[in-house]
Coordinates of C-alpha atoms and ligand atoms in Angstrom, one line a residue:
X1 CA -9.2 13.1 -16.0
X2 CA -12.3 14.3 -16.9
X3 CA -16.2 13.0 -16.1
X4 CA -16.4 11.9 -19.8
X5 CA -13.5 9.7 -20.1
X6 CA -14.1 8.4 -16.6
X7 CA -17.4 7.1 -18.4
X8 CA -15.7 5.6 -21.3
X9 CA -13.3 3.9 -19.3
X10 CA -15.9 2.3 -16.8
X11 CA -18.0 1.6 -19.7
X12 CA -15.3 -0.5 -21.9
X13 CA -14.5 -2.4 -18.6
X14 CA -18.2 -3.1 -17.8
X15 CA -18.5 -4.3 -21.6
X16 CA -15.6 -6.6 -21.4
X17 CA -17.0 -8.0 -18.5
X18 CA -20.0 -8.7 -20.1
X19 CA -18.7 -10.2 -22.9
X20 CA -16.4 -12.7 -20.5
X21 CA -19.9 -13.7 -18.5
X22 CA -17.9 -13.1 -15.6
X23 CA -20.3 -14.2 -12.9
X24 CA -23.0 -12.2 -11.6
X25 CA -23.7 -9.0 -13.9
X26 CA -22.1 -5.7 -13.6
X27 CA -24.2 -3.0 -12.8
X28 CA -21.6 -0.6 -12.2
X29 CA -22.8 2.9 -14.2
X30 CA -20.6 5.9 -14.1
X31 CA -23.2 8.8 -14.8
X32 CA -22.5 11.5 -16.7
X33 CA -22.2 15.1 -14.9
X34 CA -23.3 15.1 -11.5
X35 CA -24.8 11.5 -11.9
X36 CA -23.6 9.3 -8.9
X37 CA -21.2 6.0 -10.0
X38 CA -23.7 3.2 -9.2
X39 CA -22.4 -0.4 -7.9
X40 CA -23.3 -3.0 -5.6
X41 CA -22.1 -2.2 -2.1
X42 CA -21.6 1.8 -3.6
X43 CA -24.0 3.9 -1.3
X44 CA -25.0 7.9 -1.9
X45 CA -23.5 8.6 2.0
X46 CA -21.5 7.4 5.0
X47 CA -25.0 6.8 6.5
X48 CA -26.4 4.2 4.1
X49 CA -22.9 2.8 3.5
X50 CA -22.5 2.0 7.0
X51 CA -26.6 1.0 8.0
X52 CA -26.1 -1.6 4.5
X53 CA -22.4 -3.0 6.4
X54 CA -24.1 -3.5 9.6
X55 CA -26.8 -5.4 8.4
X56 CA -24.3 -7.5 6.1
X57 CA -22.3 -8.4 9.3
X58 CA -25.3 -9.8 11.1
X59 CA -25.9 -11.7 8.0
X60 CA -22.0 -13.0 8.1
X61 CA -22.1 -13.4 11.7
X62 CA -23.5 -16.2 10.5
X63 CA -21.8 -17.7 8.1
X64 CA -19.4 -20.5 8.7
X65 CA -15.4 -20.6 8.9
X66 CA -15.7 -22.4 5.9
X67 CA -17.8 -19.8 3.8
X68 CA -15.5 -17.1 5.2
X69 CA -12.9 -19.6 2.9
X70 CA -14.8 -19.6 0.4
X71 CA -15.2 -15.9 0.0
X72 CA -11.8 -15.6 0.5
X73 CA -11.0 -17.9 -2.3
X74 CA -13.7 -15.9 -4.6
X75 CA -12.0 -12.9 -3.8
X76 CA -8.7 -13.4 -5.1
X77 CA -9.9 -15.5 -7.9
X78 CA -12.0 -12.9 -8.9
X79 CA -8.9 -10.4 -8.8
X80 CA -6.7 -12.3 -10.8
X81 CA -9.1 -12.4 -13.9
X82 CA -9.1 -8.9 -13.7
X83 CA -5.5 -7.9 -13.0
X84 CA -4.9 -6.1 -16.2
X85 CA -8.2 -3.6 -16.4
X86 CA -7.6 -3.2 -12.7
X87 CA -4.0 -1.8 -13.8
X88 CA -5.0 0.5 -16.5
X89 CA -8.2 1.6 -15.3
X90 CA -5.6 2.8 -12.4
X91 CA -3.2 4.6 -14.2
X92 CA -6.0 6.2 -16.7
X93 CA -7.8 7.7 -13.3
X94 CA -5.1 8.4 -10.9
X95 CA -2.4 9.5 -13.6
X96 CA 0.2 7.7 -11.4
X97 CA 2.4 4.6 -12.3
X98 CA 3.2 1.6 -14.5
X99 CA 0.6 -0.6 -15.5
X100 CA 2.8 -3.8 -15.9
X101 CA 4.2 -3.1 -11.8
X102 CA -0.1 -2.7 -10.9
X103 CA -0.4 -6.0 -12.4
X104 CA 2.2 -7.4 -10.4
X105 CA 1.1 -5.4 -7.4
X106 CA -2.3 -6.7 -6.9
X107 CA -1.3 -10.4 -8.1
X108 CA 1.1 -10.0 -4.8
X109 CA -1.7 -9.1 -2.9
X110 CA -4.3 -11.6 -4.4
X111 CA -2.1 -14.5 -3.9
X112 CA -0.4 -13.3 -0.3
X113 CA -2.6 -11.8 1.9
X114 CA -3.2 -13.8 4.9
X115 CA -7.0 -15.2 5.3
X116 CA -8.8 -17.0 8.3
X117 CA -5.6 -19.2 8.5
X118 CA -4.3 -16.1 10.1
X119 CA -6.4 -16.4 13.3
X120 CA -4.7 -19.5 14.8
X121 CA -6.6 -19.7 18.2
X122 CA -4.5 -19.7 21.3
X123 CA -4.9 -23.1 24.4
X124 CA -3.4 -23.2 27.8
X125 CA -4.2 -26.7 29.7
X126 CA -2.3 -27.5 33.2
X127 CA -3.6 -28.5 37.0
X128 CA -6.5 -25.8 36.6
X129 CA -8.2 -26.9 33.6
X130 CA -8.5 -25.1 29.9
X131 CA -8.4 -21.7 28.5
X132 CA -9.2 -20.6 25.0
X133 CA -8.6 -17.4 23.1
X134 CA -10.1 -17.4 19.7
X135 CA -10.3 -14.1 17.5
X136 CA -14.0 -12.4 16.9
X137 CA -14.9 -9.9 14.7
X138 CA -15.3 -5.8 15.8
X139 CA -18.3 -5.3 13.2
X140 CA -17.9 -3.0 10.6
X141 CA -15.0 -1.2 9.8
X142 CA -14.1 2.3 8.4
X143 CA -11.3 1.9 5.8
X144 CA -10.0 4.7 4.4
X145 CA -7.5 3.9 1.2
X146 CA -4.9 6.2 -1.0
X147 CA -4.5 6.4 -4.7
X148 CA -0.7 5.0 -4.9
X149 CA -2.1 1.4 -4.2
X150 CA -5.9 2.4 -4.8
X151 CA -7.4 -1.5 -5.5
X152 CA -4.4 -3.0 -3.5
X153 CA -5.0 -1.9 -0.3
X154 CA -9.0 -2.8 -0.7
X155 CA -8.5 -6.2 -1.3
X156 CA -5.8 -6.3 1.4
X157 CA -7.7 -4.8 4.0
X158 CA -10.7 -6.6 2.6
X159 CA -9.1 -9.8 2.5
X160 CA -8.3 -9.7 6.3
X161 CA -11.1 -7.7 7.6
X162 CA -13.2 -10.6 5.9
X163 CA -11.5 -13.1 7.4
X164 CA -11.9 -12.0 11.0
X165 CA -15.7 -11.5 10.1
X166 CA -16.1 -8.4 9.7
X167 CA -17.8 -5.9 6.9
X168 CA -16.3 -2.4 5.9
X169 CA -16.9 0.9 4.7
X170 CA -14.0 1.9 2.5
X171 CA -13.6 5.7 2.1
X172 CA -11.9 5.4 -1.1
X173 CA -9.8 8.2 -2.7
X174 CA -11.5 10.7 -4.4
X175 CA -8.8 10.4 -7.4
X176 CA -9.6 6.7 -7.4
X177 CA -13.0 6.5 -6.8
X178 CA -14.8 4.9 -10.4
X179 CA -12.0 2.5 -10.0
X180 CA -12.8 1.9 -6.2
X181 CA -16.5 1.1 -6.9
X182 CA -16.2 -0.9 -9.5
X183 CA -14.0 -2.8 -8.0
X184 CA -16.0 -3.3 -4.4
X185 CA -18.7 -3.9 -6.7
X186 CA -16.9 -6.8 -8.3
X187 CA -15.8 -8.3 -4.9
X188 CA -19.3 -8.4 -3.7
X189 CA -20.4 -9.7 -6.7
X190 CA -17.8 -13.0 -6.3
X191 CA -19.1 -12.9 -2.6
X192 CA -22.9 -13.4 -3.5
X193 CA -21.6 -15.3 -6.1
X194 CA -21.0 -18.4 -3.7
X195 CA -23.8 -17.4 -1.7
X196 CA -22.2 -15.3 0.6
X197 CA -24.0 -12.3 1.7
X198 CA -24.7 -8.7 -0.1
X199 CA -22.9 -5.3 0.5
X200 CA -19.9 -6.8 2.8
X201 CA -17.6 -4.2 1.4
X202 CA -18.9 -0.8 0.7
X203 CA -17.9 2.4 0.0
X204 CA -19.7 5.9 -1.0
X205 CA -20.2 7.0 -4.5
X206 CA -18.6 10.4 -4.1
X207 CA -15.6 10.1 -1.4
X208 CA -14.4 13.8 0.2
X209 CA -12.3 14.7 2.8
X210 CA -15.3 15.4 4.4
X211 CA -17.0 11.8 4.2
X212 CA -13.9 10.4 5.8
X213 CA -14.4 12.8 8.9
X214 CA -17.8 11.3 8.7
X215 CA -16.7 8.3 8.7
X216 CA -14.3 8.7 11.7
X217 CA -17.0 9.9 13.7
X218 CA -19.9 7.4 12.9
X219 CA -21.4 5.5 15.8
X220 CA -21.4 2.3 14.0
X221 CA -17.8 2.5 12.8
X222 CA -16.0 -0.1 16.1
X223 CA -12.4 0.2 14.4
X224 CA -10.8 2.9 12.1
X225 CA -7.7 1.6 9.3
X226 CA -6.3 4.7 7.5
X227 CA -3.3 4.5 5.1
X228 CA -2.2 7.8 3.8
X229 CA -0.2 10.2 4.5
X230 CA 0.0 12.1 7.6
X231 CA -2.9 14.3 7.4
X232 CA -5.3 11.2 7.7
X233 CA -3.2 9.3 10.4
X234 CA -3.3 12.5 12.6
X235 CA -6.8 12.9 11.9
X236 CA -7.7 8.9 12.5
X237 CA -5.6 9.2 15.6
X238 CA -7.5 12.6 17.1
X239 CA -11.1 11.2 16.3
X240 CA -11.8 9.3 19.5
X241 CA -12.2 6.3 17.9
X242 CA -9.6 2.9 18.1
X243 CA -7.6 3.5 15.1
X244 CA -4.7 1.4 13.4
X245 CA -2.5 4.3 11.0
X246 CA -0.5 3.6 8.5
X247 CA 1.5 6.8 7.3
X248 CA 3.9 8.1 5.3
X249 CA 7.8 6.6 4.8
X250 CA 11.1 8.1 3.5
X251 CA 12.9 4.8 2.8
X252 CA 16.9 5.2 2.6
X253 CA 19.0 2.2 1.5
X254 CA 22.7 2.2 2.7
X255 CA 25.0 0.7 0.3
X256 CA 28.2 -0.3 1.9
X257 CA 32.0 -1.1 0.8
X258 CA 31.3 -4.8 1.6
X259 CA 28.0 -5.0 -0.4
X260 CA 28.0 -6.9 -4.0
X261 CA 27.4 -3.9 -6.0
X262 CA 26.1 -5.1 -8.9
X263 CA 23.0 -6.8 -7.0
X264 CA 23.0 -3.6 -4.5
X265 CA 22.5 -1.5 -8.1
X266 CA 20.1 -3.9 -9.5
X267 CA 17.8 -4.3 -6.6
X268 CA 17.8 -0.5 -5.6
X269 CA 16.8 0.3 -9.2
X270 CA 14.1 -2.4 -9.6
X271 CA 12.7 -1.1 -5.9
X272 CA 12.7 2.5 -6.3
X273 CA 10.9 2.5 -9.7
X274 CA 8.7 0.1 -9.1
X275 CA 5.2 1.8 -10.0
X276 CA 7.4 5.0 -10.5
X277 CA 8.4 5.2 -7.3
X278 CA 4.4 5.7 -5.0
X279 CA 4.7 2.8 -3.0
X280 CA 5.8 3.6 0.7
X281 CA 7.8 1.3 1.3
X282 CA 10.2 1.6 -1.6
X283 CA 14.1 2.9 -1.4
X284 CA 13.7 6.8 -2.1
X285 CA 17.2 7.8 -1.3
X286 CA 20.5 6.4 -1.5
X287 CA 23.4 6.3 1.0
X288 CA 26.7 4.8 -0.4
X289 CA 29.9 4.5 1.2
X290 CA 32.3 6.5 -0.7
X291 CA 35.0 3.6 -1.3
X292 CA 32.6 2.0 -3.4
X293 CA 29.8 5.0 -4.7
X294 CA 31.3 5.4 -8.3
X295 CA 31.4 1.7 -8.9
X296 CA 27.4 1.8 -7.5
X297 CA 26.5 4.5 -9.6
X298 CA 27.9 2.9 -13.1
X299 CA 26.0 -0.2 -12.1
X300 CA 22.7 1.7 -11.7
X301 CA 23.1 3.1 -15.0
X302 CA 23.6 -0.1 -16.4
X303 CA 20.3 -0.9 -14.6
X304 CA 18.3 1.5 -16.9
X305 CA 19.0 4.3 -14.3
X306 CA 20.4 7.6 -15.3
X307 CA 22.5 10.3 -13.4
X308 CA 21.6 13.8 -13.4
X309 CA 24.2 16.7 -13.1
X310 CA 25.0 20.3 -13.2
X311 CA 22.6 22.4 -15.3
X312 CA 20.4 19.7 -15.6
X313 CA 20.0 18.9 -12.1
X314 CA 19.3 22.6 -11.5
X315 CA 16.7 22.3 -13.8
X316 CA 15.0 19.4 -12.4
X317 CA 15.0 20.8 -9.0
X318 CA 13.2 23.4 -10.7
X319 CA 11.0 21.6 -12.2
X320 CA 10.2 19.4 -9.0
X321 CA 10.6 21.4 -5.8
X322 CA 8.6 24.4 -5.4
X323 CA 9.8 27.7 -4.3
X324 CA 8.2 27.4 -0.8
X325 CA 10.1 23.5 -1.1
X326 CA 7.6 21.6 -1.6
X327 CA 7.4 18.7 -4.0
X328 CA 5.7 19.7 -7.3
X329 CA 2.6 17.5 -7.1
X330 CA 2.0 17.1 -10.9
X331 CA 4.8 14.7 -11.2
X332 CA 4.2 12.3 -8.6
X333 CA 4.2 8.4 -10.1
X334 CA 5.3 10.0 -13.2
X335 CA 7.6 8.2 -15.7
X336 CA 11.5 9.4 -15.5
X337 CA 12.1 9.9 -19.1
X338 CA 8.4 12.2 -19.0
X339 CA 9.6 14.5 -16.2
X340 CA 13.0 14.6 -17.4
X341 CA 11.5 15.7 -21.0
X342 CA 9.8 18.5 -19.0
X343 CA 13.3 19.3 -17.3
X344 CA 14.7 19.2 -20.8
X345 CA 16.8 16.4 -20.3
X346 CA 16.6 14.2 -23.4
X347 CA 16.6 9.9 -22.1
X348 CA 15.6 6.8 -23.4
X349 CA 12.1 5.9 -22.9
X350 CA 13.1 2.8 -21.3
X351 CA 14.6 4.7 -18.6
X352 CA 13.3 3.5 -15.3
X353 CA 14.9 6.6 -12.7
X354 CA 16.9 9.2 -12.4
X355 CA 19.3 10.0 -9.6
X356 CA 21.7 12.9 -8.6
X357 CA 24.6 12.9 -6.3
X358 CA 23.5 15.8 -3.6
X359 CA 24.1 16.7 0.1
X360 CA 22.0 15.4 2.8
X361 CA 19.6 18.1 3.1
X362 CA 19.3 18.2 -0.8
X363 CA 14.8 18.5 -1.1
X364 CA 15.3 14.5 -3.1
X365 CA 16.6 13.0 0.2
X366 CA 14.5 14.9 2.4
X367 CA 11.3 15.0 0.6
X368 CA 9.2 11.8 0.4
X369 CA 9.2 12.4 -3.7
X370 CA 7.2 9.9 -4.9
X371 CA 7.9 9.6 -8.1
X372 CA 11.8 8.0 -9.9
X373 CA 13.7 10.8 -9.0
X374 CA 16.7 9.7 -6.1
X375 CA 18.8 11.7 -4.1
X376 CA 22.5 10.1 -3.9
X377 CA 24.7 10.8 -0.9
X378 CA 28.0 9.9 -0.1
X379 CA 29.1 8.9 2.9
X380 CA 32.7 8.4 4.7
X381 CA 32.1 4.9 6.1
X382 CA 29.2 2.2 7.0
X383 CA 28.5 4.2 10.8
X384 CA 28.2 7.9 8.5
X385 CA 25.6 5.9 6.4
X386 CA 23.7 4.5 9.3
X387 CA 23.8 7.9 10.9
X388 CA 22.5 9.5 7.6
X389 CA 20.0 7.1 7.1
X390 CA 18.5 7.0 10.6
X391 CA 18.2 11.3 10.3
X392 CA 16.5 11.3 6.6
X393 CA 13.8 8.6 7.5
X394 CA 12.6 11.2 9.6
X395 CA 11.3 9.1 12.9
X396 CA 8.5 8.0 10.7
X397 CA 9.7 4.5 11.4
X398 CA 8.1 2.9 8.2
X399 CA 10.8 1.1 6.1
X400 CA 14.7 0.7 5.2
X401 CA 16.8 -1.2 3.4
X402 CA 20.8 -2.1 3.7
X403 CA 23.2 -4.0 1.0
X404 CA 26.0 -5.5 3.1
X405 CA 28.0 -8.3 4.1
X406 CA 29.2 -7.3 7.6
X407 CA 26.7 -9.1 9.7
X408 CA 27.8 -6.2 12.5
X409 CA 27.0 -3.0 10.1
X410 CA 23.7 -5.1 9.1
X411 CA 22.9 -5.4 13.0
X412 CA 23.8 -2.0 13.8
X413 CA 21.6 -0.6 11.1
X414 CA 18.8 -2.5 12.1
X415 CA 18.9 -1.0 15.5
X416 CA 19.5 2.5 15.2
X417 CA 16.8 2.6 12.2
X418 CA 13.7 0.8 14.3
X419 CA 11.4 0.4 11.1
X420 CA 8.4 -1.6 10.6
X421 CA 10.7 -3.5 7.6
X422 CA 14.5 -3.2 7.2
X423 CA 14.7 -5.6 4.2
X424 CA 18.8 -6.8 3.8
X425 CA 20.0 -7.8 0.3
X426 CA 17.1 -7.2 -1.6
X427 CA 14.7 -4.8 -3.0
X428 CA 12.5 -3.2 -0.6
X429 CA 9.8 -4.5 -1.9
X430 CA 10.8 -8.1 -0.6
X431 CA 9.8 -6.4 2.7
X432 CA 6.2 -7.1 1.4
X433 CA 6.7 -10.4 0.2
X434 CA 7.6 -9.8 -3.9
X435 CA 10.6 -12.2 -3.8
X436 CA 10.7 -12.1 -0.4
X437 CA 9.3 -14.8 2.5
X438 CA 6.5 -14.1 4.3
X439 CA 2.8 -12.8 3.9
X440 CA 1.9 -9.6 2.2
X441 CA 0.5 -6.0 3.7
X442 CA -0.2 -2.6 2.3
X443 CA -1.2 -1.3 5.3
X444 CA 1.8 -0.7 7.3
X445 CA 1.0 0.8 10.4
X446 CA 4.0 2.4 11.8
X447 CA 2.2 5.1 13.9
X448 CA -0.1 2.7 15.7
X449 CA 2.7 0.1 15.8
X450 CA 0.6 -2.6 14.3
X451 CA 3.1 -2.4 11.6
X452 CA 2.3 -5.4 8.8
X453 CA -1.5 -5.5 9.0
X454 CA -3.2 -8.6 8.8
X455 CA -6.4 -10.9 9.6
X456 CA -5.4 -10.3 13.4
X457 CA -5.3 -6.7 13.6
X458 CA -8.8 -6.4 12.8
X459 CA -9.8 -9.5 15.0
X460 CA -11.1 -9.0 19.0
X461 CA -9.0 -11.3 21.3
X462 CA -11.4 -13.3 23.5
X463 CA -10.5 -15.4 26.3
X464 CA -12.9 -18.7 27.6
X465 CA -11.9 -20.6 30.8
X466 CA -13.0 -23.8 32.0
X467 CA -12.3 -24.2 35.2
X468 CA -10.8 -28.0 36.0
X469 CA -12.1 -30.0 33.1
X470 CA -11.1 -31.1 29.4
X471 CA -7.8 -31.9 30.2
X472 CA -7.1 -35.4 29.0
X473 CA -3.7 -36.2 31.0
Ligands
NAD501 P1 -3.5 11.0 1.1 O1 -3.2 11.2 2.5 O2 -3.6 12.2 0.2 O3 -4.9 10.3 1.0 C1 -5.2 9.1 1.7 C2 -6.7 9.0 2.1 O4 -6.9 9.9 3.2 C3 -7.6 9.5 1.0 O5 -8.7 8.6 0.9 C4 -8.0 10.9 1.4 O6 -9.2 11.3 0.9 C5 -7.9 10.8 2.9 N1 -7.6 12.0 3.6 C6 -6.5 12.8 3.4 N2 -6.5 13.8 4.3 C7 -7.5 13.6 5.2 C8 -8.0 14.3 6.3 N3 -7.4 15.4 6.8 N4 -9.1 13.8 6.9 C9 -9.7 12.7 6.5 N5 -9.3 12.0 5.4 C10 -8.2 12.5 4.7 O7 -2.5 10.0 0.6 P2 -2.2 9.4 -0.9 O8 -1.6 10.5 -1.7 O9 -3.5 8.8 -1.4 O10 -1.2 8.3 -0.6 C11 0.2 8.6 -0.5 C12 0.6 8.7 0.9 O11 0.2 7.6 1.7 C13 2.1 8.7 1.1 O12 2.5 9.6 2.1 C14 2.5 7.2 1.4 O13 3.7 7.0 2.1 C15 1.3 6.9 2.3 N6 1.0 5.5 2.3 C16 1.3 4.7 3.4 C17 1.1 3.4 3.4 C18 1.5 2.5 4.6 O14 1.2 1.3 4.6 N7 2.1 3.1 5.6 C19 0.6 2.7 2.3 C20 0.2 3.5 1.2 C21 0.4 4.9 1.2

């Protein structure tokens, strides 16, 4: 996209916001040409991003439990009266996904990311008196964020990072960036809006691969949180500092003969195109038992999925894998029925993926895609599938999913895969709490072995004994 739509797009969201009085007023400019974008918390370099964070965590250093609530609060209110812009403005800049799935991305994140409740402290009493561990902040943070979940995994990470006390310099994506800053410029704005302190989140104006080496290696920087892919997880992990990774997935989901197949169909499909397929965690190849593949296939097509064969499949592997196998950037988060218009495969707009029945080392099972395109294999039984499953995920031991009733298959799956999230009988995405139990991450740090990132992960564990005293028995 180029400078001059950025502008327009910024400007219609800073004029909406205007209209709506939404609390404190947006200064957010994107200059034209070489201009910098302009925001509160949005700094020209690392440097000043990071001097303005420190002085913003002495100034929340002291700052109450409570307001550290009330921030909280202020933060999530303040993203769910902006879902939709937030959704659009990230489809216009990065060119990748749905807007209605953003939506309902960052509401899961607004509503489900733990805050200070997270940081339960921790008592021992018994013949030698009291110990305490409570959870203190590191300081500011270096956060550095991807453009599949560009606003998502700010507030997340802002969310708990907040709550353990700390500020952060986000290192936002350069294909995101005028949506970053105007949103960390909206956040601060519903922090000082309660009175909170100025510039707790902050990021620079123009983010590089080269500002986030900066950032790695910047004396005031205590604690490192990359998500990415694996580029930015080795370099997080080689820069010296403590860093929690979170890096790439290539999620299978194993359909066996015991499975019900119609929900099996309609959760892969709902998983796998969610936001057109760029979230890491979702299902992005399929491993069904033979007895029962045919019978999964025709429910997936009744699922707004289609199956591509023959001439058309050799077209689209054209089209998507490049001669030195590699996956054809342009089309990542793309819609189905647009790259299978390119492939010259004619489908109905409301087509939400495509899949194509191929061998194990077909590119679309291999290759972490990105985008609705599935590879399909079949498999002679349940233990072929697990088998499969556990060699196409690569060791990257992110996320997996299996549709089954045999509690022993489930179990044996869940061994041999050893992901951060094996989800069972339900979308992936229930892994991160969408129709699932549990708190919400978008940080999932399989390298580090954090995995689900949270309020704790980005807390210091202290310990306080007294010796022979405040027991009460
Ligand atoms: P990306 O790796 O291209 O970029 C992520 C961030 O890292 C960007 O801000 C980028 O500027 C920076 N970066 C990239 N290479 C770097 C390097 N060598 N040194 C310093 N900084 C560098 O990833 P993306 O395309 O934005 O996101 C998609 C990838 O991220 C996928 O592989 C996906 O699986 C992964 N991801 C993982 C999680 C998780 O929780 N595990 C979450 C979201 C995305």
């Amino acid at each position: 996209m180029d400078e001059e739509r950025i502008t327009q797009i910024v400007e219609q969201v800073v004029a909406r916001f205007a209209r709506e009085g939404g609390g404190a007023p947006a200064v957010l400019k994107h200059g034209r040409g070489s201009a910098p974008i302009q925001g509160r918390g949005v700094h020209p370099n690392v440097d000043a991003a990071a001097k303005a964070a420190k002085r913003a965590f002495s100034d929340l250093h002291d700052c109450s439990l409570a307001d550290r609530r009330r921030y909280i609060a202020a933060l999530r209110r303040v993203t769910l009266l902006h879902l939709e812009d937030m959704a659009r403005m990230a489809v216009e800049e990065t060119g990748l996904g749905r807007v209605l799935d953003k939506i309902e991305k960052n509401r899961l994140v607004a509503e489900k990311t733990p805050g200070v409740e997270a940081l339960e402290p921790k008592t021992w009493t018994g013949d030698y008196g009291l110990t305490l561990t409570e959870f203190a902040p590191y300081g500011v943070i270096g956060s550095i964020t991807p453009c599949t979940n560009p606003t998502e995994t700010i507030l997340n990470n802002g969310i708990g990072m907040v709550a353990a006390g700390n500020t952060v310099v986000f290192n936002t994506h350069p294909n995101a960036k005028a949506l970053s800053a105007w949103f960390i410029d909206l956040l601060n704005g519903a922090i000082e809006g309660c009175g909170g302190p100025s510039n707790v989140f902050n990021c620079v104006s123009n983010p590089t691969i080269e500002s986030a080496q900066t950032l790695m290696k910047h004396p005031d920087i205590r604690l490192l949180v990359v998500t990415g892919g694996g580029g930015v997880v080795r370099a997080a992990m080689a820069s010296g500092k403590r860093a929690i990774a979170a890096g790439p997935g290539n999620p299978p989901v194993v359909v066996d003969e015991t499975a019900d197949i119609q929900q099996a169909a309609r959760d892969l499909v709902f998983g796998a195109s969610l936001d057109n397929n760029i979230i890491c965690i979702v299902e992005k190849e399929v491993i069904a038992v033979a007895d029962i593949a045919d019978a999964l296939k025709r429910e997936m097509v009744a699922n707004h999925a289609v199956e591509i064969r023959g001439r058309d499949l050799r077209r689209l592997e054209k089209l998507l894998i490049t001669p030195d196998n590699h996956v054809n950037r342009d089309y990542i988060g793309k819609d189905a029925a647009l790259i299978l218009a390119d492939a010259g495969i004619r489908v109905a707009e409301s087509t939400r993926l495509a899949f194509a029945e191929v061998e194990e080392g077909h590119p679309f099972v291999q290759h972490e895609m990105l985008m609705p395109v599935l590879g399909f294999v079949r498999a002679p039984d349940a233990d072929a599938a697990i088998d499969c499953a556990v060699r196409v995920e690569h060791g990257y031991g992110h996320t997996s999913v299996m549709h089954s009733t045999n509690i022993r298959a489930l179990s044996k799956m869940a061994r041999a895969v050893n992901t951060s999230i094996f989800v069972k009988n339900a979308p992936s995405t229930a892994g991160v709490g969408l129709d699932g139990e549990g708190f919400t991450s978008w940080t999932i740090a399989s390298p580090t072995g954090e995995g689900m990132t949270y309020a704790i992960h980005f807390a210091r564990a202290r310990r306080c004994v007294l010796k022979d005293a405040f027991r009460i028995v």
